JSON list of C-alpha atoms in Angstrom, two decimals:
[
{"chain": "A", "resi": 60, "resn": "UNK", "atom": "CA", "xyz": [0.00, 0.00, 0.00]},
{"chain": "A", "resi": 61, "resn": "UNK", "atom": "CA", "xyz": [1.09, 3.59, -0.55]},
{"chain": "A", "resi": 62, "resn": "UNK", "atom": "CA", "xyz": [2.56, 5.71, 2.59]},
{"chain": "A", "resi": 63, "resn": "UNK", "atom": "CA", "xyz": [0.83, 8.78, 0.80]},
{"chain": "A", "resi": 64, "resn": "UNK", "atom": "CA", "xyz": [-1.51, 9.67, -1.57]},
{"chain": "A", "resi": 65, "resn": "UNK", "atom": "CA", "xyz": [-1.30, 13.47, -3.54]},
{"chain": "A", "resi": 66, "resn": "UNK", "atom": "CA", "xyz": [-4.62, 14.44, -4.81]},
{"chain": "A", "resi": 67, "resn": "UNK", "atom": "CA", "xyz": [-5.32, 17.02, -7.26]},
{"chain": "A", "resi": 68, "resn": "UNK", "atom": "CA", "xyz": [-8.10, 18.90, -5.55]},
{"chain": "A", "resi": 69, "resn": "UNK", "atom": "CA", "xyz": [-9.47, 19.17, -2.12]},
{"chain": "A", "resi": 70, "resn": "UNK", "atom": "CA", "xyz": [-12.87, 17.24, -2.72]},
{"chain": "A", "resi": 71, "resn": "UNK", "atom": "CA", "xyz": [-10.77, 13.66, -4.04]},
{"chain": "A", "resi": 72, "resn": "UNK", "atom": "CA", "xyz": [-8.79, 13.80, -1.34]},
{"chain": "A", "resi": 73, "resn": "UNK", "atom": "CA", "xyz": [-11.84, 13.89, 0.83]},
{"chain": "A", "resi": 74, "resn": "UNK", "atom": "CA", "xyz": [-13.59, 10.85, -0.99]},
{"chain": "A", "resi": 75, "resn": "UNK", "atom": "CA", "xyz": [-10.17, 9.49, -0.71]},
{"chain": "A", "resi": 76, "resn": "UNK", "atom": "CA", "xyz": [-10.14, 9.68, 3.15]},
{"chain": "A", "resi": 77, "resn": "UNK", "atom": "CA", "xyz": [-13.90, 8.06, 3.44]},
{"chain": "A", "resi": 78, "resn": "UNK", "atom": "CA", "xyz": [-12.37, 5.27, 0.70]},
{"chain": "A", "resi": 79, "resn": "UNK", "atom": "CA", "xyz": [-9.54, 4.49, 2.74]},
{"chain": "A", "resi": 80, "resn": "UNK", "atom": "CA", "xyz": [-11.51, 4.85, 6.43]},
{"chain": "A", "resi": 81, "resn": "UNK", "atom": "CA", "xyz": [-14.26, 2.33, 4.55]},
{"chain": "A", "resi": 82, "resn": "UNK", "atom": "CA", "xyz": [-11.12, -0.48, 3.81]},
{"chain": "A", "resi": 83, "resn": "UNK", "atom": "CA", "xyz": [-10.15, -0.02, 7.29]},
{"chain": "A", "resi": 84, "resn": "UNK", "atom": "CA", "xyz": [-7.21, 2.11, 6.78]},
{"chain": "A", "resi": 85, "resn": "UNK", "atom": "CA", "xyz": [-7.03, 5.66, 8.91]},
{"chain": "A", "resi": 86, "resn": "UNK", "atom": "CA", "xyz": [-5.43, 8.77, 7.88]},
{"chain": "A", "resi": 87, "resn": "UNK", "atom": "CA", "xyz": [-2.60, 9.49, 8.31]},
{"chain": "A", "resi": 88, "resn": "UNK", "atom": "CA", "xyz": [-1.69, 6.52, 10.69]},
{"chain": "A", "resi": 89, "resn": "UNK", "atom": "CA", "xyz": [-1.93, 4.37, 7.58]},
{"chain": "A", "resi": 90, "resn": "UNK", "atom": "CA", "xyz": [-1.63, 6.46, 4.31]},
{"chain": "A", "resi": 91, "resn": "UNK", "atom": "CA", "xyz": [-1.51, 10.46, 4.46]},
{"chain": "A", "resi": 92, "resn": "UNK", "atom": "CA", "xyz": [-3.49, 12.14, 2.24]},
{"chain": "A", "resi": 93, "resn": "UNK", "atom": "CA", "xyz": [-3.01, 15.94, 0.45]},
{"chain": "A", "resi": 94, "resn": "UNK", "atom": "CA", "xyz": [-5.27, 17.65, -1.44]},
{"chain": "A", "resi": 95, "resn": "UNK", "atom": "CA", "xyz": [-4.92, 20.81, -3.95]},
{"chain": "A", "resi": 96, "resn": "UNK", "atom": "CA", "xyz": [-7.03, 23.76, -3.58]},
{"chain": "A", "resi": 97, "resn": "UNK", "atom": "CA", "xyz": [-7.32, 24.73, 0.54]},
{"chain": "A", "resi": 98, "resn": "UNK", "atom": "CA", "xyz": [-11.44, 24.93, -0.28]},
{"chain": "A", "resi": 99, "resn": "UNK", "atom": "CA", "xyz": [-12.74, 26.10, 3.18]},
{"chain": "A", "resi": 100, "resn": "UNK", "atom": "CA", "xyz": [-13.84, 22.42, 3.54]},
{"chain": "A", "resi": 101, "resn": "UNK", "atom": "CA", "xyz": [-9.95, 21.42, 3.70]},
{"chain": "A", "resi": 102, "resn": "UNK", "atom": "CA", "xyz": [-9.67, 22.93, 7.81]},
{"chain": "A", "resi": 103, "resn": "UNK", "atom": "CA", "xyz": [-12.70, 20.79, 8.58]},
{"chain": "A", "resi": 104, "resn": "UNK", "atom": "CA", "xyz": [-12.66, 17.17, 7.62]},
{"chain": "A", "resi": 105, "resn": "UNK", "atom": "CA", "xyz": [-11.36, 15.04, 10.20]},
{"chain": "A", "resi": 106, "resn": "UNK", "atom": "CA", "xyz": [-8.30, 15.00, 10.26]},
{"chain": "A", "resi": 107, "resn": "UNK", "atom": "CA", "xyz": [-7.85, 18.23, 8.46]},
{"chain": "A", "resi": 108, "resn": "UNK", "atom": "CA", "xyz": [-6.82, 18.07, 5.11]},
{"chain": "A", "resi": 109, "resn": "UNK", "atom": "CA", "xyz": [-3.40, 19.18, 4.25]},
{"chain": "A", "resi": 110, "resn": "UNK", "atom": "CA", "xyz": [-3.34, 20.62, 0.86]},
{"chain": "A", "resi": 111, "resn": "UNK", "atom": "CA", "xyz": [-1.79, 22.97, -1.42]},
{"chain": "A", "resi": 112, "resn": "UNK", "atom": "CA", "xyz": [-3.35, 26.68, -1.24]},
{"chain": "A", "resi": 113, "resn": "UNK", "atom": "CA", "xyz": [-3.52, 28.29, -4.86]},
{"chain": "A", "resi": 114, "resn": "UNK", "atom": "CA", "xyz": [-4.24, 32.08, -5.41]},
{"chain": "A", "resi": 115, "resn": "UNK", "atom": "CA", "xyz": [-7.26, 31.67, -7.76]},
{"chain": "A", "resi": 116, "resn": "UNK", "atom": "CA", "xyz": [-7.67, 35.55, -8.02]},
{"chain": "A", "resi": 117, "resn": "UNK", "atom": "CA", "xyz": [-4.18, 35.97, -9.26]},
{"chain": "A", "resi": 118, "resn": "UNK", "atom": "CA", "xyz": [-4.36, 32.93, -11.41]},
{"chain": "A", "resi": 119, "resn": "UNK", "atom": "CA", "xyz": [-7.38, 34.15, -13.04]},
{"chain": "A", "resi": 120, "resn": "UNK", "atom": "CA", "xyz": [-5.92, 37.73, -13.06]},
{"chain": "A", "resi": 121, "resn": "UNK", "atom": "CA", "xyz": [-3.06, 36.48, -15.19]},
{"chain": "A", "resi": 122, "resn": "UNK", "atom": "CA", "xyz": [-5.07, 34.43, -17.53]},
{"chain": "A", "resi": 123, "resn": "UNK", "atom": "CA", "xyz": [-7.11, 37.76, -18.51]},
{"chain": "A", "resi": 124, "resn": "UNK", "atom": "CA", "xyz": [-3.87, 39.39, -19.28]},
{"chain": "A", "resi": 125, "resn": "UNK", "atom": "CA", "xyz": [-2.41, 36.80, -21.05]},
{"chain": "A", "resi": 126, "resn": "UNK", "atom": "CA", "xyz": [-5.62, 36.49, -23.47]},
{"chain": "A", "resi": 127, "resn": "UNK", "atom": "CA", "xyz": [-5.94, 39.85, -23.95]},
{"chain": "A", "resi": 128, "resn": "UNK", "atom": "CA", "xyz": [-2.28, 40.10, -25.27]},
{"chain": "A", "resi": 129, "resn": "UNK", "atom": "CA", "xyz": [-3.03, 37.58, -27.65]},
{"chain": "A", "resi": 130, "resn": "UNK", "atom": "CA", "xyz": [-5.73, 38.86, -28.90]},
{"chain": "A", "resi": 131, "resn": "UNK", "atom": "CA", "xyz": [-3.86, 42.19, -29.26]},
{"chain": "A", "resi": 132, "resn": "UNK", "atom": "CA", "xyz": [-1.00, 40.47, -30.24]},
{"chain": "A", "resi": 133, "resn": "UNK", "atom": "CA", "xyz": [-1.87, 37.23, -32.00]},
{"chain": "A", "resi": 134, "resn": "UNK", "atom": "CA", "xyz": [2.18, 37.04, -33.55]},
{"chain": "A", "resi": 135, "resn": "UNK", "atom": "CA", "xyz": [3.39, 37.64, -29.72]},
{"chain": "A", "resi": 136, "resn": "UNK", "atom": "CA", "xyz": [5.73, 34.41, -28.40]},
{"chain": "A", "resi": 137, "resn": "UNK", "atom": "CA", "xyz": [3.73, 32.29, -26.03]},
{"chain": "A", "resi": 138, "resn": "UNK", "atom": "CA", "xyz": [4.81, 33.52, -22.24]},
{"chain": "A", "resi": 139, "resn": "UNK", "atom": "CA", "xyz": [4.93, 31.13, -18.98]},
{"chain": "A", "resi": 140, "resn": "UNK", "atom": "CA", "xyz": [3.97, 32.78, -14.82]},
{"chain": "A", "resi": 141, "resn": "UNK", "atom": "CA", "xyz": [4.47, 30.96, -12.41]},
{"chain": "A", "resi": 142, "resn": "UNK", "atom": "CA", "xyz": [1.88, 31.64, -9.88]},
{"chain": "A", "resi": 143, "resn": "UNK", "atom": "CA", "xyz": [3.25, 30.65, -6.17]},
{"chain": "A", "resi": 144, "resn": "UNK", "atom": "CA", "xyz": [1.74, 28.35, -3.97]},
{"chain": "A", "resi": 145, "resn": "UNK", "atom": "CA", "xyz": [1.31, 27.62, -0.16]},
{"chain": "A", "resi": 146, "resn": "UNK", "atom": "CA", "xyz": [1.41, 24.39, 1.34]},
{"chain": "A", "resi": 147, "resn": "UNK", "atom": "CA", "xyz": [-1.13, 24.34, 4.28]},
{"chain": "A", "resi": 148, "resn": "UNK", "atom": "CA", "xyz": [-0.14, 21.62, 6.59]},
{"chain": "A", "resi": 149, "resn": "UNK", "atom": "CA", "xyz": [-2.46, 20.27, 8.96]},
{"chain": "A", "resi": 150, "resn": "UNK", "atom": "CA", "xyz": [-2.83, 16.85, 10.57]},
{"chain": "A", "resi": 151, "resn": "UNK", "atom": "CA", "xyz": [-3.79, 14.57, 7.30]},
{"chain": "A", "resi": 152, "resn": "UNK", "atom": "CA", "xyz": [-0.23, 14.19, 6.54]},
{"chain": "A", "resi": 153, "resn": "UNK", "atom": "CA", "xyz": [0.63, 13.18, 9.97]},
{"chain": "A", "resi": 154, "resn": "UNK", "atom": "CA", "xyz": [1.53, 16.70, 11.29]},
{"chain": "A", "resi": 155, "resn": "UNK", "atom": "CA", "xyz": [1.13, 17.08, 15.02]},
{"chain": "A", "resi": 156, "resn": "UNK", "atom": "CA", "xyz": [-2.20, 18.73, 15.93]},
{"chain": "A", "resi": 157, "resn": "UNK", "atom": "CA", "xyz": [-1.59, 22.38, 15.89]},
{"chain": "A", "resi": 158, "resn": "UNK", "atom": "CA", "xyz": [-2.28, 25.00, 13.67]},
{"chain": "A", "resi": 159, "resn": "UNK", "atom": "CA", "xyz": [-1.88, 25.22, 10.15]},
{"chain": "A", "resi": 160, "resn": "UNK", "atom": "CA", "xyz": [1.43, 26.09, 9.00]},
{"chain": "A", "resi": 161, "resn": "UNK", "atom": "CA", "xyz": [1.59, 27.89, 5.82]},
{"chain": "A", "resi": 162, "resn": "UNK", "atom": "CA", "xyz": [4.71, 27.94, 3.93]},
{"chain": "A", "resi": 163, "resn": "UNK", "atom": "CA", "xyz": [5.34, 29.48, 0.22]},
{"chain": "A", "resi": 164, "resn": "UNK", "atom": "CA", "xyz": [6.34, 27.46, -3.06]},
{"chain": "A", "resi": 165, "resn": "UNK", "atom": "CA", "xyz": [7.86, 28.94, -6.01]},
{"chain": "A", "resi": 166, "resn": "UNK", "atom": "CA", "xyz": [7.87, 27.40, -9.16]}
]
């Protein structure tokens, strides 16, 4: 069996816990589980979800831009941003129970 599962969003990684709970396996005794999103759900399952904020305003901010400089600029050279991250960690990963720690990730 896995020592971890990564999940790409907050809700699998919930359906993930009540999977493994259901096959007799408990997070994060067993396997420790992170999601991808920090929905407001995340700080309440049980245990609480660690997971990987993302800044969905800035994300969405930056795809605007980038579409309206190709439309403006249909010839222009396709551009990369990076958009930084937090990891959130809280007791599904087998953290102590405290609270959260937040710490920044850079592409």
């Amino acid at each position: 069996k896995p020592s971890a599962i990564f999940v790409s969003s907050d809700l699998m990684a919930v359906a993930c816990i009540q999977v493994l709970n259901a096959h007799g396996l408990s997070v994060p005794e067993d396997v420790a589980v992170i999601g991808f999103d920090d929905l407001s759900l995340a700080a309440t399952t049980s245990p609480p979800l660690t997971t990987v904020r993302q800044h969905v305003e800035q994300l969405g901010r930056a795809a605007v831009e980038l579409l309206l400089k190709l439309i403006e600029q249909p010839e222009a050279a396709h551009e990369s941003i990076v958009i930084p991250t937090e990891l959130i960690i809280r007791e599904s990963c087998g953290a102590r129970k405290n609270k959260p720690i937040a710490r920044t990730l850079e592409g």
